[in-house]
PDB file of C-alpha atoms in Angstrom:
ATOM      1  CA  MET A 817     -64.336  20.517 -32.544  1.00 48.00           C
ATOM      2  CA  LYS A 818     -63.211  17.464 -30.710  1.00 48.00           C
ATOM      3  CA  LYS A 819     -61.311  18.057 -27.474  1.00 50.00           C
ATOM      4  CA  PHE A 820     -58.539  15.549 -26.430  1.00 46.00           C
ATOM      5  CA  PRO A 821     -58.691  14.746 -22.620  1.00 49.00           C
ATOM      6  CA  ILE A 822     -55.591  16.336 -20.837  1.00 48.00           C
ATOM      7  CA  PHE A 823     -54.117  13.035 -19.957  1.00 44.00           C
ATOM      8  CA  ALA A 824     -54.174  11.714 -23.346  1.00 46.00           C
ATOM      9  CA  ALA A 825     -52.311  14.747 -24.651  1.00 46.00           C
ATOM     10  CA  ALA A 826     -49.726  14.417 -21.870  1.00 47.00           C
ATOM     11  CA  ALA A 827     -49.167  10.691 -22.702  1.00 46.00           C
ATOM     12  CA  PHE A 828     -48.880  11.623 -26.414  1.00 45.00           C
ATOM     13  CA  ILE A 829     -46.038  14.437 -25.576  1.00 48.00           C
ATOM     14  CA  ALA A 830     -44.274  11.875 -23.323  1.00 48.00           C
ATOM     15  CA  LEU A 831     -44.104   9.117 -25.968  1.00 46.00           C
ATOM     16  CA  GLY A 832     -42.923  11.868 -28.443  1.00 49.00           C
ATOM     17  CA  LEU A 833     -40.064  12.882 -25.976  1.00 46.00           C
ATOM     18  CA  ALA A 834     -39.100   9.454 -25.206  1.00 49.00           C
ATOM     19  CA  GLY A 835     -37.344   9.136 -28.519  1.00 49.00           C
ATOM     20  CA  CYS A 836     -35.378  12.342 -27.997  1.00 46.00           C
ATOM     21  CA  THR A 837     -33.519  11.409 -24.485  1.00 43.00           C
ATOM     22  CA  ALA A 838     -29.797  11.211 -24.579  1.00 42.00           C
ATOM     23  CA  THR A 839     -27.666   8.541 -23.018  1.00 41.00           C
ATOM     24  CA  GLU A 840     -24.023   8.986 -21.877  1.00 44.00           C
ATOM     25  CA  SER A 841     -21.678   5.963 -22.499  1.00 41.00           C
ATOM     26  CA  THR A 842     -19.481   4.806 -19.596  1.00 47.00           C
ATOM     27  CA  GLY A 843     -17.118   2.694 -21.345  1.00 45.00           C
ATOM     28  CA  PRO A 844     -16.801  -0.220 -23.932  1.00 48.00           C
ATOM     29  CA  THR A 845     -19.558  -2.543 -24.456  1.00 47.00           C
ATOM     30  CA  GLU A 846     -19.460  -6.251 -24.699  1.00 47.00           C
ATOM     31  CA  SER A 847     -19.547  -5.911 -28.540  1.00 45.00           C
ATOM     32  CA  SER A 848     -16.572  -3.873 -28.626  1.00 43.00           C
ATOM     33  CA  PRO A 849     -13.390  -5.497 -27.226  1.00 47.00           C
ATOM     34  CA  SER A 850     -10.743  -3.488 -25.502  1.00 45.00           C
ATOM     35  CA  ALA A 851      -7.353  -2.436 -27.220  1.00 47.00           C
ATOM     36  CA  SER A 852      -5.486  -4.908 -24.985  1.00 47.00           C
ATOM     37  CA  ALA A 853      -7.721  -7.685 -25.927  1.00 50.00           C
ATOM     38  CA  GLU A 854      -7.330  -6.883 -29.699  1.00 55.00           C
ATOM     39  CA  ALA A 855      -3.505  -6.456 -29.429  1.00 61.00           C
ATOM     40  CA  GLY A 856      -2.854  -9.863 -27.862  1.00 66.00           C
ATOM     41  CA  SER A 857       0.493  -9.389 -26.213  1.00 77.00           C
ATOM     42  CA  ASP A 858       2.699 -12.345 -25.327  1.00 84.00           C
ATOM     43  CA  TYR A 859       5.200 -10.134 -23.221  1.00 82.00           C
ATOM     44  CA  VAL A 860       5.793 -11.577 -20.048  1.00 88.00           C
ATOM     45  CA  VAL A 861       7.638  -9.537 -17.293  1.00 89.00           C
ATOM     46  CA  PRO A 862      11.067 -11.249 -16.308  1.00 89.00           C
ATOM     47  CA  GLU A 863      11.523 -12.240 -12.789  1.00 93.00           C
ATOM     48  CA  ILE A 864      15.148 -11.786 -11.823  1.00 92.00           C
ATOM     49  CA  ASP A 865      17.182 -12.392  -8.639  1.00 94.00           C
ATOM     50  CA  GLY A 866      19.685  -9.526  -8.039  1.00 94.00           C
ATOM     51  CA  THR A 867      23.079 -10.177  -6.744  1.00 96.00           C
ATOM     52  CA  CYS A 868      25.468  -8.052  -4.325  1.00 97.00           C
ATOM     53  CA  VAL A 869      28.893  -8.555  -5.292  1.00 96.00           C
ATOM     54  CA  ASP A 870      31.691  -6.810  -3.150  1.00 97.00           C
ATOM     55  CA  GLY A 871      29.048  -4.604  -1.571  1.00 97.00           C
ATOM     56  CA  THR A 872      27.419  -3.306  -4.818  1.00 98.00           C
ATOM     57  CA  ALA A 873      24.365  -4.808  -6.572  1.00 97.00           C
ATOM     58  CA  THR A 874      23.987  -3.001 -10.231  1.00 97.00           C
ATOM     59  CA  ILE A 875      20.437  -3.443 -11.501  1.00 96.00           C
ATOM     60  CA  ALA A 876      20.568  -3.118 -15.302  1.00 95.00           C
ATOM     61  CA  GLU A 877      17.516  -4.762 -16.556  1.00 94.00           C
ATOM     62  CA  ASP A 878      14.885  -3.057 -18.113  1.00 94.00           C
ATOM     63  CA  SER A 879      11.019  -3.655 -17.792  1.00 95.00           C
ATOM     64  CA  SER A 880      11.630  -6.524 -15.054  1.00 95.00           C
ATOM     65  CA  ASN A 881      10.876  -7.439 -11.506  1.00 97.00           C
ATOM     66  CA  ILE A 882      14.095  -7.728  -9.593  1.00 96.00           C
ATOM     67  CA  THR A 883      14.476  -9.065  -6.057  1.00 97.00           C
ATOM     68  CA  LEU A 884      17.658  -8.469  -4.019  1.00 97.00           C
ATOM     69  CA  GLU A 885      17.613 -10.714  -0.853  1.00 97.00           C
ATOM     70  CA  GLY A 886      19.382  -9.348   2.255  1.00 97.00           C
ATOM     71  CA  ASP A 887      21.760  -6.291   2.884  1.00 98.00           C
ATOM     72  CA  CYS A 888      23.877  -4.579   0.343  1.00 98.00           C
ATOM     73  CA  GLU A 889      25.986  -1.659   0.883  1.00 98.00           C
ATOM     74  CA  ASN A 890      25.301   0.075  -2.474  1.00 98.00           C
ATOM     75  CA  VAL A 891      22.314  -0.471  -4.995  1.00 98.00           C
ATOM     76  CA  VAL A 892      22.647   1.278  -8.458  1.00 98.00           C
ATOM     77  CA  VAL A 893      19.580   1.272 -10.593  1.00 97.00           C
ATOM     78  CA  GLU A 894      20.616   1.573 -14.066  1.00 96.00           C
ATOM     79  CA  GLY A 895      17.598  -0.298 -15.832  1.00 93.00           C
ATOM     80  CA  SER A 896      14.447   1.866 -16.657  1.00 95.00           C
ATOM     81  CA  ASN A 897      10.867   0.751 -16.206  1.00 96.00           C
ATOM     82  CA  SER A 898      11.660  -1.886 -13.666  1.00 96.00           C
ATOM     83  CA  MET A 899      10.263  -2.868 -10.093  1.00 97.00           C
ATOM     84  CA  VAL A 900      12.992  -3.564  -7.603  1.00 97.00           C
ATOM     85  CA  THR A 901      12.524  -5.101  -4.046  1.00 97.00           C
ATOM     86  CA  VAL A 902      15.332  -5.015  -1.576  1.00 98.00           C
ATOM     87  CA  THR A 903      14.730  -7.122   1.427  1.00 97.00           C
ATOM     88  CA  GLY A 904      17.718  -5.830   3.605  1.00 97.00           C
ATOM     89  CA  THR A 905      19.598  -2.681   4.423  1.00 98.00           C
ATOM     90  CA  VAL A 906      20.902  -0.428   2.008  1.00 98.00           C
ATOM     91  CA  SER A 907      23.589   2.411   2.708  1.00 98.00           C
ATOM     92  CA  SER A 908      23.300   4.186  -0.873  1.00 98.00           C
ATOM     93  CA  LEU A 909      20.662   3.697  -3.354  1.00 98.00           C
ATOM     94  CA  THR A 910      21.371   5.492  -6.825  1.00 98.00           C
ATOM     95  CA  PHE A 911      19.275   5.804  -9.562  1.00 98.00           C
ATOM     96  CA  ASN A 912      20.639   6.434 -13.231  1.00 97.00           C
ATOM     97  CA  SER A 913      17.391   5.532 -14.874  1.00 95.00           C
ATOM     98  CA  SER A 914      13.921   6.561 -15.260  1.00 97.00           C
ATOM     99  CA  ILE A 915      10.327   5.338 -14.233  1.00 97.00           C
ATOM    100  CA  SER A 916      11.634   2.625 -11.955  1.00 97.00           C
ATOM    101  CA  LEU A 917       9.937   1.585  -8.545  1.00 97.00           C
ATOM    102  CA  VAL A 918      12.174   0.474  -5.643  1.00 98.00           C
ATOM    103  CA  THR A 919      10.782  -1.021  -2.475  1.00 98.00           C
ATOM    104  CA  VAL A 920      13.558  -1.309   0.243  1.00 98.00           C
ATOM    105  CA  ALA A 921      13.351  -2.358   3.849  1.00 97.00           C
ATOM    106  CA  ASP A 922      15.976   0.171   5.188  1.00 97.00           C
ATOM    107  CA  VAL A 923      18.013   2.848   3.173  1.00 98.00           C
ATOM    108  CA  ALA A 924      20.138   5.650   4.498  1.00 98.00           C
ATOM    109  CA  ASN A 925      20.865   7.719   1.217  1.00 98.00           C
ATOM    110  CA  VAL A 926      18.911   8.016  -2.045  1.00 98.00           C
ATOM    111  CA  THR A 927      20.307   9.865  -4.929  1.00 98.00           C
ATOM    112  CA  PHE A 928      18.494  10.587  -8.250  1.00 98.00           C
ATOM    113  CA  SER A 929      21.130  11.453 -10.635  1.00 98.00           C
ATOM    114  CA  GLU A 930      20.545  14.046 -13.480  1.00 97.00           C
ATOM    115  CA  GLY A 931      18.318  12.558 -16.031  1.00 95.00           C
ATOM    116  CA  ALA A 932      16.882  10.100 -13.539  1.00 97.00           C
ATOM    117  CA  ASN A 933      12.996  11.016 -13.812  1.00 98.00           C
ATOM    118  CA  GLY A 934       9.807   9.479 -12.463  1.00 98.00           C
ATOM    119  CA  ASN A 935      11.287   7.364 -10.107  1.00 98.00           C
ATOM    120  CA  LYS A 936       9.942   6.072  -6.689  1.00 98.00           C
ATOM    121  CA  VAL A 937      11.191   4.698  -3.554  1.00 98.00           C
ATOM    122  CA  VAL A 938       8.932   3.099  -0.950  1.00 98.00           C
ATOM    123  CA  THR A 939      10.657   2.533   2.560  1.00 97.00           C
ATOM    124  CA  PRO A 940       9.669   2.781   6.144  1.00 97.00           C
ATOM    125  CA  SER A 941      12.886   4.649   6.742  1.00 96.00           C
ATOM    126  CA  VAL A 942      13.533   8.306   6.207  1.00 96.00           C
ATOM    127  CA  PRO A 943      16.814   8.644   4.119  1.00 97.00           C
ATOM    128  CA  ALA A 944      18.744  11.504   3.069  1.00 98.00           C
ATOM    129  CA  VAL A 945      17.682  12.374  -0.725  1.00 98.00           C
ATOM    130  CA  THR A 946      19.637  14.088  -3.287  1.00 98.00           C
ATOM    131  CA  ASP A 947      17.369  14.843  -6.509  1.00 97.00           C
ATOM    132  CA  GLY A 948      18.992  15.819  -9.720  1.00 97.00           C
ATOM    133  CA  GLY A 949      16.366  14.587 -11.665  1.00 97.00           C
ATOM    134  CA  GLN A 950      12.557  15.438 -12.063  1.00 97.00           C
ATOM    135  CA  ASP A 951       9.376  14.041 -10.607  1.00 97.00           C
ATOM    136  CA  ASN A 952      11.052  11.472  -8.316  1.00 98.00           C
ATOM    137  CA  LEU A 953       9.396  10.503  -4.736  1.00 97.00           C
ATOM    138  CA  VAL A 954      10.394   8.869  -1.606  1.00 97.00           C
ATOM    139  CA  ALA A 955       7.582   7.722   0.392  1.00 96.00           C
ATOM    140  CA  ALA A 956       6.697   5.575   3.383  1.00 92.00           C
ATOM    141  CA  GLU A 957       5.104   2.226   2.926  1.00 70.00           C
TER     142      GLU A 957
END
């Protein structure tokens, strides 16, 4: 009977196991485009200048970027899924909508009405907060 040298047997086993190793996928490869590339969306987020009339600005636009320059006594967010920037001071910020982000320089009071859910206020000030909704957040910059 012929004997295999030990190193030859080890090499033979190693080659056999090389085909049995598992690899883990870490995401899409170049040959499989992402879903967003396939969808080809033409949507552009509108950029809107807000206005304060008689001390009140009502933000009613959905899915938009709105900028309100300067101070405004009352800001009411009616539109959902929007990003609002207020460069001045606000006495009362009220949300009657959901999933909006408001960045404000200074705000005294923030109110999330019933049904106003998933909103966020970013401000360096520390406002009084009334939250009738769910999952709302007021945070420092």
